[in-house]
Short mmCIF file of C-alpha atoms in Angstrom, two decimals:
data_model
loop_
_atom_site.label_atom_id
_atom_site.label_comp_id
_atom_site.label_asym_id
_atom_site.label_seq_id
_atom_site.Cartn_x
_atom_site.Cartn_y
_atom_site.Cartn_z
CA MET A 1455 -11.24 31.77 11.86
CA HIS A 1456 -9.58 28.44 11.24
CA ARG A 1457 -10.43 27.30 14.76
CA ARG A 1458 -13.90 28.56 14.62
CA ARG A 1459 -14.61 26.67 11.38
CA ALA A 1460 -13.23 23.43 12.82
CA ALA A 1461 -15.10 23.73 16.12
CA ALA A 1462 -18.27 24.43 14.57
CA ARG A 1463 -18.15 21.33 12.72
CA GLY A 1464 -17.67 19.41 15.68
CA ARG A 1465 -20.61 20.51 17.63
CA GLY A 1466 -23.31 18.75 15.89
CA MET A 1467 -23.24 15.80 17.92
CA MET A 1468 -23.53 17.14 21.32
CA PRO A 1469 -27.11 16.98 21.89
CA LEU A 1470 -27.11 13.22 21.84
CA LEU A 1471 -25.52 13.11 25.09
CA GLN A 1472 -28.34 14.87 26.96
CA ARG A 1473 -29.67 11.97 28.64
CA PRO A 1474 -27.92 9.20 30.80
CA LEU A 1475 -27.55 5.68 29.55
CA ALA A 1476 -30.35 3.16 30.19
CA ASP A 1477 -29.80 1.49 33.47
CA GLY A 1478 -27.52 -1.41 32.32
CA HIS A 1479 -29.84 -2.85 29.44
CA ALA A 1480 -27.51 -4.33 26.88
CA SER A 1481 -29.64 -3.35 23.81
CA ASP A 1482 -30.05 0.21 24.90
CA GLN A 1483 -26.42 0.48 25.54
CA ALA A 1484 -25.61 -0.93 22.10
CA PHE A 1485 -28.17 1.33 20.41
CA TYR A 1486 -26.91 4.50 22.20
CA ARG A 1487 -23.41 3.69 21.44
CA GLN A 1488 -24.31 3.11 17.86
CA ARG A 1489 -26.18 6.53 17.56
CA LEU A 1490 -23.10 8.31 19.13
CA GLY A 1491 -20.59 6.36 16.82
CA SER A 1492 -22.73 7.28 13.74
CA ALA A 1493 -22.78 10.90 14.85
CA ALA A 1494 -19.00 10.99 15.58
CA ALA A 1495 -18.14 9.51 12.18
CA GLU A 1496 -20.42 12.10 10.29
CA SER A 1497 -18.98 15.04 12.34
CA LEU A 1498 -15.45 13.79 11.71
CA ARG A 1499 -16.44 13.50 8.06
CA ARG A 1500 -17.77 16.83 7.67
CA THR A 1501 -14.66 18.26 9.34
CA VAL A 1502 -12.37 16.46 7.04
CA ARG A 1503 -14.24 17.41 3.98
CA GLY A 1504 -14.22 21.03 4.73
CA GLU A 1505 -10.73 21.12 5.87
CA LEU A 1506 -9.68 19.39 2.62
CA ALA A 1507 -11.59 21.56 0.35
CA TRP A 1508 -10.02 24.34 1.96
CA LEU A 1509 -6.78 23.07 1.55
CA LEU A 1510 -7.04 21.97 -2.08
CA ALA A 1511 -8.29 25.39 -3.15
CA PRO A 1512 -4.84 27.02 -3.62
CA PHE A 1513 -3.48 24.03 -5.55
CA MET A 1514 -6.65 23.92 -7.83
CA HIS A 1515 -6.11 27.73 -8.30
CA HIS A 1516 -2.44 27.65 -9.11
CA LEU A 1517 -2.55 24.64 -11.22
CA PRO A 1518 -3.68 26.48 -14.74
CA GLN A 1519 -0.85 28.83 -14.39
CA ALA A 1520 1.53 26.05 -13.52
CA LEU A 1521 0.49 24.21 -16.71
CA ALA A 1522 1.12 27.10 -18.84
CA GLU A 1523 4.62 27.61 -17.43
CA TYR A 1524 5.20 23.74 -17.94
CA GLU A 1525 4.06 24.11 -21.62
CA SER A 1526 6.44 27.09 -22.24
CA ARG A 1527 9.34 25.08 -20.79
CA ALA A 1528 8.88 22.00 -23.05
CA ALA A 1529 11.34 21.96 -26.00
CA ASP A 1530 9.77 19.25 -27.97
CA PRO A 1531 6.78 20.77 -30.20
CA VAL A 1532 4.82 17.53 -29.58
CA ARG A 1533 5.23 17.51 -26.10
CA ARG A 1534 3.85 21.20 -25.93
CA GLU A 1535 0.85 20.19 -27.85
CA ALA A 1536 0.41 17.29 -25.30
CA ILE A 1537 0.59 19.72 -22.51
CA ARG A 1538 -1.68 22.03 -24.23
CA GLU A 1539 -4.32 19.42 -24.45
CA LEU A 1540 -3.68 18.63 -20.89
CA ARG A 1541 -4.46 22.18 -20.03
CA GLY A 1542 -7.82 21.72 -21.62
CA LEU A 1543 -8.53 18.45 -19.86
CA PHE A 1544 -8.16 20.18 -16.52
CA GLY A 1545 -10.55 22.73 -17.42
CA VAL A 1546 -13.00 19.85 -17.94
CA ILE A 1547 -12.19 17.79 -14.78
CA SER A 1548 -11.19 20.59 -12.42
CA GLU A 1549 -14.66 21.04 -10.73
CA ARG A 1550 -15.13 17.28 -10.00
CA TRP A 1551 -11.70 16.63 -8.95
CA VAL A 1552 -12.00 17.98 -5.46
CA ASP A 1553 -15.08 16.14 -4.90
CA THR A 1554 -13.48 12.86 -6.04
CA PHE A 1555 -10.28 13.38 -3.98
CA ILE A 1556 -12.33 14.18 -0.89
CA TYR A 1557 -14.53 10.97 -1.46
CA ALA A 1558 -11.30 8.83 -1.99
CA VAL A 1559 -9.79 10.03 1.21
CA ASP A 1560 -13.04 9.60 3.02
CA ALA A 1561 -13.37 5.86 1.86
CA ARG A 1562 -10.14 5.15 3.53
CA LEU A 1563 -10.57 7.18 6.61
CA ILE A 1564 -13.56 5.60 8.19
CA GLY A 1565 -15.17 2.28 7.94
CA SER A 1566 -14.48 -0.81 5.76
CA GLY A 1567 -12.37 1.05 3.33
CA ALA A 1568 -10.28 2.38 5.91
CA GLY A 1569 -7.10 -0.01 4.84
CA LEU A 1570 -4.69 1.58 2.66
CA ASP A 1571 -3.40 0.01 -0.30
CA GLU A 1572 0.37 -1.28 -0.35
CA ALA A 1573 2.55 0.79 -2.20
CA GLN A 1574 3.65 -0.37 -5.76
CA PRO A 1575 7.47 -0.39 -6.60
CA GLY A 1576 7.10 2.63 -9.04
CA ASP A 1577 5.47 4.65 -6.45
CA GLU A 1578 8.66 5.63 -4.70
CA LEU A 1579 9.80 7.06 -8.03
CA LEU A 1580 6.64 9.01 -8.24
CA SER A 1581 6.56 10.35 -4.61
CA GLY A 1582 9.15 13.02 -4.27
CA ARG A 1583 11.35 14.50 -1.84
CA THR A 1584 8.41 16.87 -0.62
CA GLU A 1585 6.38 13.92 0.48
CA LEU A 1586 9.32 12.58 2.67
CA GLN A 1587 9.87 16.13 4.07
CA ALA A 1588 6.01 16.45 4.83
CA GLU A 1589 6.14 12.97 6.44
CA GLU A 1590 9.03 13.85 8.78
CA LYS A 1591 7.79 17.37 9.51
CA TYR A 1592 4.19 16.30 10.47
CA ALA A 1593 5.08 12.72 12.32
CA ARG A 1594 4.51 14.22 15.82
CA LEU A 1595 1.28 16.04 14.77
CA LEU A 1596 0.04 12.76 13.24
CA CYS A 1597 0.79 10.88 16.35
CA GLU A 1598 -1.05 13.49 18.43
CA LEU A 1599 -3.98 13.25 16.20
CA ASP A 1600 -3.92 9.52 16.26
CA ASP A 1601 -3.82 9.46 20.05
CA ARG A 1602 -7.00 11.89 20.09
CA LEU A 1603 -8.72 9.51 17.88
CA GLN A 1604 -8.03 6.35 19.97
CA LEU A 1605 -10.64 7.11 22.57
CA ILE A 1606 -13.38 7.66 20.00
CA ARG A 1607 -12.20 4.34 18.29
CA ARG A 1608 -12.53 2.48 21.48
CA THR A 1609 -15.58 4.01 23.09
CA LEU A 1610 -17.61 4.75 20.08
CA TYR A 1611 -16.64 1.88 17.80
CA VAL A 1612 -15.77 4.40 14.80
CA PRO A 1613 -12.80 2.66 12.70
CA VAL A 1614 -10.72 5.53 11.89
CA ASN A 1615 -7.38 5.04 9.95
CA VAL A 1616 -5.47 8.34 10.33
CA ARG A 1617 -2.94 7.22 7.83
CA ALA A 1618 -5.48 8.18 5.19
CA LEU A 1619 -4.50 11.72 5.94
CA ALA A 1620 -0.85 11.31 6.11
CA PRO A 1621 1.19 12.73 3.16
CA ALA A 1622 1.47 9.14 1.75
CA GLY A 1623 -2.13 8.74 1.95
CA LEU A 1624 -3.09 11.98 0.51
CA SER A 1625 -0.64 11.27 -2.36
CA ARG A 1626 -2.08 7.84 -2.99
CA ALA A 1627 -5.53 9.52 -3.16
CA LEU A 1628 -4.31 12.00 -5.83
CA GLN A 1629 -2.69 9.43 -7.93
CA ASP A 1630 -5.77 7.32 -7.95
CA THR A 1631 -8.23 10.18 -8.82
CA ALA A 1632 -5.78 11.49 -11.31
CA GLN A 1633 -5.72 8.19 -12.95
CA GLN A 1634 -9.59 7.86 -12.71
CA LEU A 1635 -10.05 11.32 -14.30
CA GLY A 1636 -7.68 10.48 -17.28
CA TRP A 1637 -4.62 12.51 -16.21
CA PRO A 1638 -1.60 11.14 -18.38
CA ALA A 1639 0.82 8.94 -16.81
CA GLY A 1640 3.64 10.87 -18.37
CA HIS A 1641 2.82 13.99 -16.57
CA MET A 1642 2.36 12.55 -13.00
CA LYS A 1643 5.65 13.79 -11.81
CA PHE A 1644 4.66 17.50 -12.61
CA LEU A 1645 1.30 16.87 -10.76
CA PHE A 1646 2.89 15.44 -7.73
CA ALA A 1647 5.49 18.26 -7.74
CA ARG A 1648 2.68 20.88 -7.39
CA PHE A 1649 0.62 18.86 -5.05
CA GLY A 1650 3.70 18.68 -2.61
CA GLU A 1651 4.37 22.52 -2.69
CA ASP A 1652 0.58 23.53 -2.46
CA VAL A 1653 -0.65 20.89 -0.28
CA LEU A 1654 1.71 18.59 1.45
CA LEU A 1655 3.80 21.36 2.99
CA ARG A 1656 0.56 22.95 4.39
CA LEU A 1657 -0.73 19.97 6.15
CA GLY A 1658 -0.24 21.39 9.58
CA GLU A 1659 -3.26 23.61 9.11
CA LEU A 1660 -5.41 20.43 8.33
CA TYR A 1661 -4.03 18.34 11.38
CA ARG A 1662 -4.52 21.43 13.87
CA GLY A 1663 -8.10 22.04 12.48
CA LEU A 1664 -9.10 18.47 13.08
CA MET A 1665 -7.81 18.59 16.65
CA VAL A 1666 -9.68 21.59 17.54
CA ALA A 1667 -12.83 19.78 16.04
CA LEU A 1668 -11.95 16.60 17.82
CA ARG A 1669 -12.38 18.34 21.28
CA ALA A 1670 -16.25 18.29 21.18
CA ILE A 1671 -16.13 14.67 19.92
CA GLY A 1672 -13.63 13.55 22.40
CA SER A 1673 -15.65 15.29 25.26
CA THR A 1674 -18.69 13.31 24.28
CA ALA A 1675 -16.59 9.93 24.09
CA GLN A 1676 -15.16 10.77 27.64
CA GLN A 1677 -18.59 11.17 29.13
CA LEU A 1678 -19.77 7.93 27.45
CA ASP A 1679 -16.66 6.00 28.66
CA ALA A 1680 -17.30 7.36 32.33
CA GLN A 1681 -20.84 6.22 32.08
CA LEU A 1682 -19.93 2.83 30.67
CA SER A 1683 -17.42 2.28 33.30
CA SER A 1684 -20.04 2.34 36.14
CA LEU A 1685 -22.11 -0.27 34.30
CA PRO A 1686 -21.69 -4.05 34.60
CA ALA A 1687 -19.45 -5.32 31.83
CA GLN A 1688 -21.28 -7.34 29.28
CA ALA A 1689 -19.25 -9.06 26.59
CA PRO A 1690 -21.04 -8.56 23.29
CA PRO A 1691 -21.45 -11.55 21.15
CA PRO A 1692 -18.47 -11.93 18.77
CA ARG A 1693 -18.90 -11.03 15.22
CA GLU A 1694 -18.44 -14.17 12.82
CA PRO A 1695 -15.11 -13.92 11.09
CA LYS A 1696 -15.22 -13.52 7.36
CA VAL A 1697 -12.88 -15.53 5.41
CA ASP A 1698 -10.91 -13.79 2.73
CA GLU A 1699 -11.72 -14.23 -1.13
CA GLY A 1700 -8.30 -15.89 -1.76
CA THR A 1701 -8.84 -18.71 0.72
CA LEU A 1702 -12.51 -19.10 -0.55
CA SER A 1703 -11.13 -19.38 -3.97
CA MET A 1704 -8.75 -22.21 -2.88
CA LEU A 1705 -11.30 -24.06 -1.00
CA ARG A 1706 -13.78 -23.96 -3.96
CA HIS A 1707 -10.75 -25.22 -6.11
CA TYR A 1708 -10.19 -28.31 -3.95
CA ALA A 1709 -13.81 -28.78 -2.94
CA ALA A 1710 -14.97 -29.40 -6.61
CA ALA A 1711 -13.00 -32.45 -6.73
CA ALA A 1712 -14.07 -33.98 -3.53
CA ASP A 1713 -15.02 -37.74 -3.42
CA GLU A 1714 -17.50 -39.08 -1.04
CA ARG A 1715 -15.61 -42.50 -0.79
CA TYR A 1716 -12.78 -41.34 1.31
CA TYR A 1717 -11.84 -38.10 3.23
CA ASP A 1718 -8.80 -36.22 1.98
CA ASP A 1719 -7.73 -32.49 1.50
CA ARG A 1720 -10.57 -32.10 -1.05
CA SER A 1721 -13.11 -33.38 1.46
CA LEU A 1722 -11.75 -31.17 4.12
CA ALA A 1723 -11.94 -28.15 1.71
CA ALA A 1724 -15.64 -28.96 1.26
CA ASP A 1725 -16.25 -28.95 4.87
CA LEU A 1726 -14.51 -25.74 5.37
CA LEU A 1727 -16.25 -24.13 2.48
CA ALA A 1728 -19.58 -25.02 4.05
CA LEU A 1729 -18.57 -23.66 7.19
CA ALA A 1730 -17.22 -20.25 5.60
CA GLU A 1731 -20.52 -19.96 3.41
CA LYS A 1732 -22.74 -20.36 6.52
CA GLN A 1733 -23.94 -23.73 5.84
CA SER A 1734 -24.23 -26.47 8.34
CA MET A 1735 -21.23 -28.67 8.96
CA PRO A 1736 -21.81 -32.30 10.36
CA ASP A 1737 -21.11 -32.73 14.25
CA MET A 1738 -20.50 -29.01 14.72
CA ALA A 1739 -22.70 -26.89 16.87
CA ASP A 1740 -23.23 -23.24 15.99
CA GLU A 1741 -21.37 -22.00 18.88
CA GLN A 1742 -18.23 -24.00 17.76
CA ARG A 1743 -18.01 -22.07 14.33
CA HIS A 1744 -16.22 -18.91 15.61
CA ALA A 1745 -12.93 -20.57 16.43
CA PRO A 1746 -12.14 -22.33 12.98
CA LEU A 1747 -13.60 -19.29 11.08
CA GLN A 1748 -11.27 -16.95 13.10
CA ARG A 1749 -8.27 -19.06 12.30
CA MET A 1750 -9.14 -19.41 8.82
CA SER A 1751 -9.78 -15.80 8.48
CA VAL A 1752 -6.49 -14.72 10.16
CA ALA A 1753 -4.21 -17.26 8.29
CA GLY A 1754 -5.98 -16.39 5.02
CA GLN A 1755 -5.37 -12.52 5.78
CA PHE A 1756 -1.94 -13.02 6.42
CA PHE A 1757 -1.15 -14.95 3.19
CA SER A 1758 -3.30 -12.78 0.99
CA GLU A 1759 -1.42 -9.79 2.15
CA ALA A 1760 1.92 -11.47 1.68
CA VAL A 1761 1.21 -12.59 -2.01
CA ALA A 1762 -0.31 -9.25 -2.69
CA ASP A 1763 3.38 -7.94 -2.67
CA PRO A 1764 4.11 -6.89 -6.23
CA LEU A 1765 7.84 -7.81 -5.63
CA LEU A 1766 6.99 -11.56 -5.41
CA PRO A 1767 7.33 -13.46 -8.50
CA ARG A 1768 4.61 -14.52 -10.61
CA GLU A 1769 5.29 -18.10 -10.37
CA LEU A 1770 4.50 -17.97 -6.43
CA ARG A 1771 1.09 -16.16 -7.17
CA GLN A 1772 0.20 -18.93 -9.71
CA ARG A 1773 1.04 -21.77 -7.18
CA GLN A 1774 -0.35 -20.17 -4.06
CA ASP A 1775 -3.15 -22.58 -3.40
CA ALA A 1776 -0.63 -25.39 -2.83
CA VAL A 1777 0.91 -23.14 -0.12
CA ARG A 1778 -2.25 -21.65 1.22
CA LEU A 1779 -3.96 -24.90 2.20
CA PRO A 1780 -1.14 -26.32 4.40
CA LEU A 1781 -0.91 -22.95 6.13
CA VAL A 1782 -4.82 -22.98 6.87
CA LYS A 1783 -4.61 -26.64 7.98
CA THR A 1784 -1.81 -25.60 10.43
CA ALA A 1785 -3.79 -22.59 11.57
CA LEU A 1786 -6.91 -24.79 12.28
CA ALA A 1787 -5.13 -27.39 14.23
CA ASP A 1788 -2.28 -25.61 15.95
CA ALA A 1789 -2.79 -22.20 18.09
CA THR A 1790 0.94 -21.61 18.41
CA LEU A 1791 1.10 -20.68 14.84
CA PHE A 1792 -0.33 -17.35 15.96
CA THR A 1793 1.38 -17.07 19.39
CA SER A 1794 5.03 -18.38 18.77
CA PRO A 1795 7.28 -16.09 16.84
CA HIS A 1796 9.38 -18.96 15.88
CA HIS A 1797 6.62 -21.39 14.74
CA PRO A 1798 8.33 -23.55 11.98
CA VAL A 1799 5.52 -23.11 9.34
CA SER A 1800 5.26 -19.39 9.87
CA SER A 1801 9.00 -19.01 9.75
CA LEU A 1802 9.32 -21.13 6.66
CA VAL A 1803 6.67 -19.03 4.84
CA ASP A 1804 8.53 -15.85 5.81
CA GLU A 1805 11.87 -17.27 4.82
CA MET A 1806 10.71 -18.48 1.59
CA MET A 1807 8.95 -15.55 0.61
CA LEU A 1808 11.98 -13.43 1.11
CA LYS A 1809 14.01 -15.76 -1.01
CA ALA A 1810 11.21 -15.65 -3.65
CA ALA A 1811 10.96 -11.89 -3.70
CA THR A 1812 15.01 -11.63 -3.85
CA ALA A 1813 14.87 -13.95 -6.83
CA ARG A 1814 13.42 -10.97 -8.77
CA VAL A 1815 17.06 -9.84 -9.19
CA THR A 1816 18.24 -13.20 -10.16
CA GLY A 1817 16.01 -14.27 -12.85
CA ASP A 1818 12.91 -16.49 -13.73
CA GLU A 1819 14.65 -19.87 -13.08
CA GLU A 1820 15.58 -18.66 -9.52
CA GLU A 1821 11.76 -17.58 -9.12
CA LYS A 1822 10.49 -20.84 -10.24
CA ARG A 1823 12.79 -22.75 -7.92
CA ALA A 1824 11.77 -20.53 -4.93
CA ALA A 1825 8.20 -21.38 -5.52
CA GLU A 1826 8.88 -25.08 -5.67
CA ARG A 1827 11.14 -25.04 -2.76
CA LEU A 1828 8.50 -23.53 -0.55
CA GLU A 1829 5.78 -26.14 -1.77
CA GLN A 1830 8.33 -28.96 -1.15
CA LEU A 1831 9.39 -27.94 2.23
CA LEU A 1832 5.52 -27.41 3.47
CA VAL A 1833 5.05 -31.05 2.82
CA GLN A 1834 7.33 -31.90 5.78
CA PHE A 1835 4.55 -30.18 8.05
CA GLU A 1836 1.55 -31.73 6.12
CA LEU A 1837 -1.34 -32.65 8.57
CA ALA A 1838 -3.71 -35.31 7.92
CA PRO A 1839 -7.23 -33.99 6.79
CA ASP A 1840 -9.02 -36.22 9.26
CA PHE A 1841 -6.92 -34.99 12.05
CA VAL A 1842 -7.49 -31.40 11.14
CA ARG A 1843 -11.24 -32.08 10.88
CA GLN A 1844 -11.32 -33.55 14.65
CA ALA A 1845 -9.27 -30.60 15.73
CA ILE A 1846 -11.73 -28.10 14.57
CA LEU A 1847 -14.20 -29.45 16.97
CA THR A 1848 -12.19 -28.79 20.08
CA GLN A 1849 -10.22 -25.74 19.18
CA GLN A 1850 -10.76 -22.38 21.04
CA PRO A 1851 -10.59 -18.86 19.50
CA ILE A 1852 -7.35 -16.91 19.65
CA ASP A 1853 -7.35 -13.80 21.81
CA GLU A 1854 -8.20 -10.84 19.39
CA ALA A 1855 -5.24 -8.85 20.94
CA GLN A 1856 -3.04 -11.77 19.87
CA VAL A 1857 -4.53 -11.89 16.45
CA GLU A 1858 -3.56 -8.35 15.87
CA LYS A 1859 -0.08 -8.86 17.37
CA PHE A 1860 0.43 -11.61 14.92
CA LEU A 1861 -0.84 -9.71 11.85
CA GLU A 1862 1.21 -6.54 12.68
CA ALA A 1863 4.43 -8.73 13.15
CA LYS A 1864 3.71 -10.39 9.59
CA ARG A 1865 3.34 -6.93 8.08
CA ALA A 1866 6.50 -5.73 9.70
CA ARG A 1867 8.18 -9.00 8.18
CA ALA A 1868 6.60 -7.85 4.72
CA GLN A 1869 8.07 -4.43 5.15
CA GLU A 1870 11.55 -5.81 6.06
CA ARG A 1871 11.24 -8.04 2.91
CA ARG A 1872 10.31 -5.28 0.82
CA GLN A 1873 13.35 -3.21 2.08
CA SER A 1874 15.69 -6.22 1.67
CA VAL A 1875 14.55 -6.67 -2.04
CA LEU A 1876 15.13 -2.82 -2.83
CA HIS A 1877 18.50 -3.09 -1.20
CA ALA A 1878 19.31 -6.07 -3.33
CA VAL A 1879 18.17 -4.31 -6.58
CA GLN A 1880 20.32 -1.35 -5.60
CA ARG A 1881 23.56 -3.39 -4.99
CA ARG A 1882 22.89 -5.23 -8.36
CA VAL A 1883 22.46 -1.90 -10.32
CA THR A 1884 25.48 -0.49 -8.31
CA GLU A 1885 27.60 -3.48 -9.54
CA GLU A 1886 26.37 -3.33 -13.09
CA LEU A 1887 27.47 0.26 -13.32
CA ARG A 1888 30.84 -0.53 -11.67
CA LEU A 1889 31.56 -3.37 -14.14
CA SER A 1890 30.64 -1.10 -17.08
CA THR A 1891 33.00 1.66 -15.82
CA PHE A 1892 35.84 -0.18 -14.25
CA GLY A 1893 39.28 0.46 -15.65
CA ARG A 1894 37.94 2.89 -18.10
CA GLU A 1895 38.46 6.69 -18.35
CA VAL A 1896 34.97 7.86 -17.94
CA PRO A 1897 34.27 11.76 -17.19
CA ALA A 1898 33.06 12.57 -13.84
CA ALA A 1899 29.98 14.12 -15.34
CA VAL A 1900 29.18 10.91 -17.14
CA GLN A 1901 29.56 8.89 -13.86
CA ASP A 1902 27.28 11.41 -12.29
CA PHE A 1903 24.67 11.01 -15.08
CA LEU A 1904 24.70 7.14 -14.70
CA HIS A 1905 24.34 7.33 -10.79
CA ARG A 1906 21.76 10.15 -10.76
CA CYS A 1907 19.67 9.54 -13.72
CA TRP A 1908 20.41 5.94 -15.11
CA GLY A 1909 20.62 4.15 -12.04
CA PRO A 1910 17.12 4.87 -10.76
CA LEU A 1911 15.96 4.06 -14.36
CA LEU A 1912 17.79 0.53 -14.16
CA MET A 1913 16.43 -0.13 -10.54
CA LYS A 1914 12.81 0.37 -11.76
CA GLY A 1915 13.35 -1.82 -14.73
CA LEU A 1916 14.86 -4.59 -12.63
CA LEU A 1917 12.09 -4.55 -10.33
CA ASP A 1918 9.25 -4.31 -13.07
CA HIS A 1919 10.71 -6.89 -15.54
CA GLY A 1920 13.55 -8.71 -13.83
CA PRO A 1921 17.07 -9.44 -15.23
CA GLY A 1922 16.15 -11.78 -18.03
CA ASP A 1923 13.96 -9.07 -19.85
CA PRO A 1924 15.28 -7.70 -23.12
CA ARG A 1925 14.49 -4.14 -21.90
CA TRP A 1926 16.82 -4.50 -18.98
CA ARG A 1927 19.63 -5.76 -21.07
CA GLN A 1928 18.93 -2.80 -23.67
CA ASP A 1929 19.33 -0.37 -20.85
CA LEU A 1930 22.58 -1.77 -19.78
CA ASP A 1931 23.76 -1.72 -23.37
CA LEU A 1932 23.10 2.02 -23.63
CA VAL A 1933 25.37 2.42 -20.49
CA ASP A 1934 28.22 0.72 -22.62
CA GLN A 1935 27.61 2.86 -25.53
CA LEU A 1936 27.64 6.11 -23.42
CA VAL A 1937 30.88 4.95 -21.98
CA GLU A 1938 32.47 4.00 -25.19
CA GLN A 1939 31.39 7.47 -26.86
CA SER A 1940 32.71 9.31 -23.78
CA GLU A 1941 36.20 7.51 -24.30
CA LEU A 1942 36.59 8.56 -27.90
CA GLN A 1943 38.45 11.70 -29.02
CA GLY A 1944 36.07 14.38 -29.44
CA PHE A 1945 33.26 12.10 -27.99
CA GLY A 1946 32.64 10.34 -31.38
CA GLU A 1947 30.93 11.29 -34.39
CA ASP A 1948 28.39 14.03 -34.28
CA GLU A 1949 25.54 11.79 -35.52
CA GLU A 1950 26.32 8.92 -33.42
CA TRP A 1951 26.47 11.20 -30.28
CA ALA A 1952 23.24 12.85 -31.19
CA ALA A 1953 21.47 9.48 -31.75
CA LEU A 1954 22.62 8.33 -28.47
CA MET A 1955 21.37 11.48 -26.65
CA LEU A 1956 18.00 10.71 -28.33
CA ARG A 1957 17.82 7.30 -27.19
CA LEU A 1958 18.80 8.08 -23.65
CA THR A 1959 16.21 11.01 -23.54
CA GLN A 1960 13.55 8.77 -25.07
CA ARG A 1961 14.13 5.89 -22.66
CA MET A 1962 14.16 8.19 -19.51
CA ALA A 1963 10.90 9.68 -20.65
CA MET A 1964 9.31 6.34 -21.19
CA SER A 1965 10.27 5.38 -17.55
CA GLY A 1966 8.26 8.34 -16.09
CA MET A 1967 11.18 10.44 -15.07
CA ARG A 1968 10.64 14.13 -14.44
CA ASP A 1969 11.31 16.55 -17.49
CA ASP A 1970 13.54 18.82 -15.55
CA ARG A 1971 15.72 15.81 -14.32
CA ILE A 1972 15.89 14.53 -18.02
CA GLU A 1973 16.78 17.89 -19.33
CA GLN A 1974 19.43 18.59 -16.56
CA GLY A 1975 21.13 15.19 -17.26
CA ILE A 1976 21.10 15.44 -21.08
CA ALA A 1977 22.43 19.01 -20.87
CA THR A 1978 25.46 17.88 -18.59
CA LEU A 1979 26.42 15.46 -21.32
CA ARG A 1980 25.81 17.95 -24.27
CA MET A 1981 28.07 20.47 -22.34
CA LEU A 1982 30.72 17.88 -21.99
CA ARG A 1983 30.48 17.33 -25.83
CA ARG A 1984 31.05 20.99 -26.67
CA ALA A 1985 33.80 21.31 -24.25
CA ALA A 1986 35.64 18.33 -25.89
#
């Protein structure tokens, strides 16, 4: 039945291929391809919507009972009341949640919204083991699905991002829609746990159903591909690249102070802004516009994606214009920025961003010095504005395949940078815990609590706030208090121990840790107390 349901959704576009392509006329080819692409996108959308609605049904059906059990397990009366209110909220939002969720996935799946947001540091604490299991379990199916979509992308010009349907993409859609509908942040862990069991571990049904439906669409794409291969190749006119908002903002900032008496960076920014806003630029023919726009667009996209990383210090974002302008000027005058993996400016930006991100572990002064250092080093590669202005008139566009290769390489470096910072944070937290317990007789259960419960909390605090924040120091102070109490005969006074347990519980709850994990950790400490 599942196969019949998916296949029925894919048949809607078949009548469109009942006539052959017009004999070689470019406008007919483009119109016909556009019609088929629109039909393919709509057919794929209908299939995804239907499959997602079917997949979400058990999750929505089981959630009320799961909430009731969640409420019964809560020991704190205030928390029980909050969960009772949450049950009421679910009754209000449940009917529109499925539609909202499907719309969020659809927006990322096809079209201009097909790029997934970068994950935030805290998201790794929200996503559980189930998501990782699902990613590993369905990696092969996702690759197979992506391969089937490749012909549709190439032939019908339908931009499809299969990662929107991956476990991480669906988890992101759940988090976004939950926040949109008012689901409290403190209960996100519960929601993700249920979603993992009822949805993520059943994604094979979604992927197999989509592959059945894609047979009809793929058959249409194959027929069109065969017809197009028999026609004379006609290069379509390139679409004019769009400069990102971060680069436009930088150009406006400099152009506002341009002085007609001499040509400097501000004057160059005014010329580039006119070019980006589709105004005329002196001495430049219309056919010359594509190359500088493309180079500005690619350089700006790379830098905007890089500075959007939440691990980078605030200081670098505040001073990004001083870094962005030299990068854009280099891109306009030197094509090897995009073709050479060891270009000095490109390598410098990568290296200093790594140092700036790692400075999150060392403190505000290090962050500031990293941003200043990047600015100072870029001065060594400064290009004269009139030289860049002349280079714009003679440069050729970069091959689109090379552009994509450049951006993919930069995204890979950003991911490596992120992992490097996370490892640095982990090492810092491990060292802090080692120093707090070195040479002291700490019970094994306390050590286990520190590494399983308190260590992740310290990592999140260091990523969110940095080592200079009072909250980070307070969390470390609680480690010292716990170690000191555990060393005392009988684990200290009853009131002091109870007060410490309360502070530990409250702090873990504030960090968003799962209730069951909190209760398990505190229960272990309390059992030690009773045993003493």
